[in-house]
XYZ file of C-alpha atoms in Angstrom:
370
model
C -34.328 -9.237 56.047
C -35.938 -7.205 52.631
C -34.451 -8.346 49.709
C -31.646 -5.664 48.297
C -33.077 -3.515 45.994
C -30.820 -3.101 42.643
C -30.771 0.603 40.857
C -30.364 -0.312 37.039
C -30.884 3.188 36.442
C -27.174 3.698 37.955
C -25.505 0.496 37.586
C -26.410 -0.295 33.863
C -25.342 3.459 32.690
C -22.208 2.877 34.929
C -21.342 -0.139 32.810
C -21.995 1.948 29.339
C -19.852 4.791 30.444
C -17.239 2.201 31.338
C -17.395 0.878 27.698
C -17.333 4.564 26.211
C -14.730 5.268 28.648
C -12.200 2.676 27.451
C -12.997 2.669 23.828
C -12.752 6.262 23.544
C -9.304 6.610 25.597
C -7.873 4.304 23.298
C -8.829 6.114 20.363
C -7.259 9.196 21.703
C -4.118 7.729 22.560
C -3.528 5.063 19.621
C -0.840 6.752 17.897
C 0.910 8.084 20.854
C 3.144 6.804 23.574
C 0.710 6.818 26.423
C -1.365 4.125 25.354
C -0.701 2.430 28.188
C -3.093 4.722 30.325
C -6.183 2.310 28.456
C -4.968 -0.047 30.808
C -4.951 1.726 33.585
C -8.373 3.397 32.841
C -9.546 -0.217 32.631
C -7.967 -1.085 36.376
C -9.457 1.775 38.146
C -12.690 0.959 36.684
C -12.192 -2.593 37.890
C -11.252 -1.335 41.254
C -14.231 0.569 41.766
C -16.957 -2.258 40.370
C -15.070 -4.495 43.087
C -15.858 -1.445 45.804
C -19.282 -1.475 44.592
C -19.609 -5.250 44.854
C -17.807 -6.127 48.373
C -19.837 -3.183 49.857
C -23.068 -4.392 48.750
C -23.888 -6.206 52.179
C -22.209 -3.490 54.221
C -23.905 -0.375 55.871
C -21.706 2.559 54.860
C -23.960 5.414 57.081
C -21.681 5.574 59.409
C -19.347 7.059 56.938
C -20.956 10.821 57.752
C -19.943 10.472 61.425
C -16.333 10.968 60.073
C -16.748 13.813 57.449
C -14.975 16.147 59.494
C -11.943 13.724 59.760
C -11.925 13.566 55.867
C -12.293 17.575 55.668
C -9.270 17.953 57.744
C -7.110 15.248 56.041
C -8.228 16.722 52.504
C -7.047 20.339 53.412
C -3.780 19.050 54.756
C -3.520 17.011 51.687
C -4.040 20.149 49.563
C -1.631 22.653 51.547
C 1.250 19.759 51.041
C 0.293 19.789 47.108
C 1.589 23.259 47.144
C 4.545 22.192 48.604
C 5.721 18.814 47.516
C 3.007 18.439 44.612
C 4.364 17.845 41.100
C 4.254 20.931 37.996
C 2.445 19.587 35.261
C 1.549 22.476 32.604
C 2.294 25.376 35.131
C -0.010 23.721 38.002
C 0.514 21.612 41.419
C -2.577 19.439 40.973
C -0.731 16.075 41.840
C 1.181 14.000 44.089
C 3.020 11.533 42.162
C 2.815 7.908 43.243
C 5.982 5.881 41.937
C 4.805 2.765 40.726
C 1.057 3.896 40.620
C 0.851 7.225 38.976
C -0.708 10.671 40.032
C -2.732 11.280 42.594
C -5.413 14.562 42.787
C -6.614 15.110 46.496
C -9.148 17.886 45.213
C -11.181 15.337 43.253
C -11.456 13.738 46.802
C -12.022 17.360 47.928
C -15.473 17.300 46.557
C -17.177 14.274 48.311
C -15.365 15.393 51.625
C -17.005 18.624 51.227
C -20.222 17.372 50.547
C -20.261 15.198 53.483
C -19.248 18.024 55.720
C -21.563 20.062 54.541
C -24.278 17.308 55.310
C -23.108 16.916 58.573
C -23.120 20.571 59.389
C -26.526 20.576 58.674
C -27.595 17.482 60.750
C -25.718 19.728 63.567
C -27.254 22.384 62.801
C -30.898 20.715 62.674
C -30.455 19.726 66.647
C -29.014 23.475 67.489
C -31.455 25.223 65.880
C -35.048 23.413 66.051
C -36.584 26.870 65.380
C -35.175 28.307 62.050
C -34.850 32.300 62.282
C -33.094 34.814 59.600
C -29.896 35.211 62.150
C -29.813 31.088 62.446
C -29.430 30.623 58.793
C -27.058 33.482 58.705
C -25.047 31.772 60.833
C -25.528 28.433 58.755
C -24.791 30.135 55.739
C -21.457 31.395 56.777
C -20.356 28.613 58.460
C -20.363 26.621 55.103
C -18.999 29.203 53.262
C -15.846 29.180 55.617
C -15.870 25.946 55.069
C -15.988 26.018 51.269
C -13.271 29.020 51.537
C -10.808 27.129 53.023
C -10.070 24.453 50.404
C -10.840 26.819 47.586
C -7.972 28.990 48.773
C -5.617 26.201 48.624
C -6.837 24.726 45.187
C -6.837 28.427 43.583
C -3.297 28.472 44.231
C -2.387 25.138 42.544
C -3.931 27.052 40.220
C -7.296 25.220 39.414
C -10.354 27.661 39.277
C -12.464 25.304 37.644
C -12.333 23.011 41.057
C -12.770 26.194 43.135
C -16.331 26.626 41.077
C -17.437 23.145 41.756
C -16.605 23.590 45.602
C -18.819 26.604 45.556
C -21.522 25.562 43.330
C -22.077 22.201 45.817
C -22.177 24.590 48.938
C -24.753 26.962 47.504
C -26.911 24.512 46.204
C -26.601 22.058 49.188
C -27.631 25.628 51.204
C -30.642 26.074 48.933
C -32.018 22.437 49.142
C -31.375 22.491 52.927
C -33.836 25.662 53.190
C -31.856 29.188 53.767
C -34.070 31.818 53.531
C -34.115 33.237 50.042
C -33.353 36.839 51.372
C -29.713 35.532 52.369
C -29.076 34.425 48.763
C -30.291 38.060 47.432
C -28.007 39.983 49.811
C -25.242 37.650 48.644
C -25.579 38.185 44.950
C -26.147 41.600 45.338
C -22.719 41.893 47.147
C -21.250 39.944 44.740
C -22.198 41.412 41.941
C -21.328 44.695 43.416
C -17.534 42.993 44.177
C -17.246 41.467 40.403
C -18.333 44.640 38.870
C -15.275 46.455 40.915
C -13.382 43.412 39.699
C -13.751 43.785 36.135
C -13.754 47.821 36.269
C -9.887 47.486 37.887
C -9.006 44.422 35.664
C -9.979 46.312 32.245
C -8.939 49.796 33.432
C -5.901 49.166 35.378
C -4.399 46.033 33.645
C -0.809 47.046 34.922
C -1.506 47.341 38.377
C -3.810 44.603 38.104
C -0.854 41.957 36.952
C 1.344 43.813 39.707
C -1.045 42.990 42.368
C -2.388 39.504 41.313
C 0.473 38.193 38.725
C 0.672 37.517 35.117
C -0.765 33.448 35.344
C -3.909 34.861 37.278
C -4.022 37.765 34.583
C -4.425 35.196 31.867
C -6.531 33.045 33.311
C -9.132 35.776 33.441
C -8.390 36.669 29.872
C -9.113 33.114 28.835
C -12.528 32.899 30.730
C -13.715 36.374 29.418
C -12.482 36.167 25.809
C -13.082 32.406 25.052
C -15.752 33.333 22.657
C -12.657 35.124 20.394
C -10.126 32.847 21.545
C -10.790 29.413 20.354
C -7.284 27.737 19.706
C -6.194 24.686 18.452
C -8.043 22.699 20.780
C -11.360 24.104 19.903
C -11.081 24.747 16.449
C -9.852 20.806 15.999
C -12.572 19.649 18.384
C -15.737 21.333 16.773
C -13.992 19.837 12.819
C -13.385 16.611 14.454
C -17.626 16.525 15.618
C -18.966 18.019 12.264
C -16.711 15.695 10.456
C -18.239 12.637 11.867
C -21.280 12.433 10.314
C -24.108 9.947 11.414
C -21.718 7.017 12.484
C -18.485 8.534 12.421
C -15.064 6.968 11.850
C -15.051 4.283 14.061
C -12.689 3.320 17.264
C -9.417 4.175 16.660
C -9.776 6.398 13.496
C -9.763 10.232 14.859
C -9.025 12.314 11.981
C -7.666 15.239 13.183
C -5.320 15.721 16.353
C -6.983 17.198 19.638
C -4.448 18.412 22.363
C -5.578 16.289 25.707
C -7.884 14.459 23.648
C -8.203 11.873 26.176
C -8.987 14.037 29.285
C -10.666 17.848 28.806
C -11.843 16.955 25.118
C -12.523 12.838 25.240
C -16.328 14.336 24.334
C -14.847 15.254 20.728
C -13.320 12.116 20.276
C -16.030 9.652 21.069
C -18.040 12.050 18.868
C -15.794 12.126 16.092
C -15.680 7.887 16.407
C -19.249 6.796 16.878
C -20.563 10.157 14.898
C -23.872 11.598 15.845
C -25.726 8.101 16.462
C -23.324 7.135 19.339
C -23.013 11.073 20.459
C -27.046 10.520 21.148
C -26.577 7.361 22.997
C -23.696 8.835 25.506
C -26.478 12.071 25.658
C -29.285 9.248 26.770
C -27.072 7.519 28.831
C -25.699 10.584 31.005
C -29.775 11.851 31.119
C -30.509 8.150 32.417
C -28.070 7.833 35.026
C -28.506 11.654 36.378
C -32.454 11.249 36.483
C -32.005 8.090 38.446
C -29.967 10.261 41.353
C -32.212 13.005 41.031
C -35.400 10.320 41.350
C -33.277 8.942 44.663
C -33.026 12.528 45.959
C -36.380 13.353 45.637
C -37.955 10.247 47.520
C -35.084 9.591 50.182
C -36.743 10.493 53.551
C -33.537 10.209 55.276
C -31.915 13.739 55.283
C -28.425 12.966 55.096
C -28.723 10.718 52.350
C -30.729 13.489 50.513
C -28.130 16.145 50.704
C -25.344 13.411 49.985
C -26.693 12.932 46.418
C -27.994 16.438 45.898
C -23.972 17.694 46.379
C -23.147 14.788 44.105
C -25.568 15.504 41.575
C -24.612 18.959 41.347
C -20.762 18.176 40.901
C -21.939 15.437 38.127
C -24.497 17.610 36.517
C -21.957 20.976 36.494
C -19.075 18.753 34.838
C -21.287 17.252 32.197
C -22.501 20.468 31.155
C -19.317 22.464 31.154
C -17.030 19.567 29.493
C -19.704 19.153 26.584
C -20.318 23.142 26.336
C -16.652 23.546 26.231
C -16.304 20.601 23.569
C -18.881 22.413 21.292
C -17.878 25.936 22.146
C -20.506 26.923 23.711
C -18.659 27.474 27.295
C -15.294 28.746 28.009
C -12.521 25.946 28.326
C -11.847 25.430 31.888
C -9.983 22.281 32.238
C -13.341 20.276 33.447
C -13.563 16.494 32.696
C -16.211 14.619 31.490
C -17.453 12.282 34.635
C -16.756 8.611 34.056
C -15.802 9.246 30.544
C -12.226 11.128 30.615
C -8.717 9.518 32.026
C -7.955 9.667 35.614
C -7.748 7.549 38.527
C -8.347 10.255 41.059
C -11.434 11.741 39.239
C -12.923 8.497 38.159
C -12.139 6.426 42.167
C -14.402 9.731 43.847
C -17.000 9.529 41.317
C -17.392 5.629 41.932
C -17.023 6.309 45.931
C -19.492 8.770 45.486
C -21.757 6.146 43.974
C -21.019 3.251 46.254
C -21.814 5.654 49.293
C -25.273 6.399 47.610
C -25.831 2.989 46.245
C -24.979 1.381 49.770
C -27.067 4.449 51.669
C -30.163 3.355 49.390
C -30.002 -0.335 49.815
C -29.616 0.499 53.667
C -32.839 2.257 54.161
C -34.714 -0.015 51.953
C -33.558 -2.750 54.094
C -34.475 -0.747 57.478
C -30.854 -0.720 58.430
């Protein structure tokens, strides 16, 4: 048997992310009654690392065979969430599990969608050995329907940011799969027309828009469209904390400015405030090394399933990294997207580590000739 290959470009950044996450969450919650979440984050990380170690000698490639099961279960949970979910800040995105905490099904739905799309591609590779425009159209709309179902359920929570991630995952996977570019062009033209008509209706018939879509949706659109003019306390304080940090920051636990949701959406600002330009540069370099290691795996992957799983995962991670850091520094609208592996959250952290576990395991299985 071949010796297992350790991908240090993935493992070492994960350890650094763990340290940065714990220090940042500690700083964000030091002067609040929520400081116990540091312990929870450590536990979730240890569970994730244990999962990585336990599965080292296992072959998890069979998991793709159960993709449809994961997808169905995920949608059932999203539906039940609308009925039994715990409402926090006007959204029903979580189940409350006594003694454990909250559970967010949409985080795991991202992985289920990646696996399901991969399974669909495998199916159509067999069904359509010869690719035509008509065949590609069938593949495209099949994936879109698969994406639309959890998107509608998640949108009703409401969680617009997660819906964007669902569609982005599917579009990128379809593009890499080799769907004919004409289809994307047609969809782009149709989508542009729809968005144009939608915005015209929004700007010119606001009373009617509110009657049809509701006040909540109106203000969600308003926040996205007018984000640069309505910074609010979160962005104002986040930018002030980053600017004041200097070269080395204020140190662990010394965030001088209060930032709402600092342990989740604005964890990047807390870290930058604590460790300054040098610490922030280290975090960015670590993120780049981690992402590059995943992209290299995708480039070198000969197994199609492995390739598409990595592509879907990288799309999800890369978008969230860009969106979260962008909104922390005022370059992108605030959408409630957390920073992967750094922000607090058991569901999100476990879903990321599950993805990494599958990727690392797949890679080792292939190198060992399994």
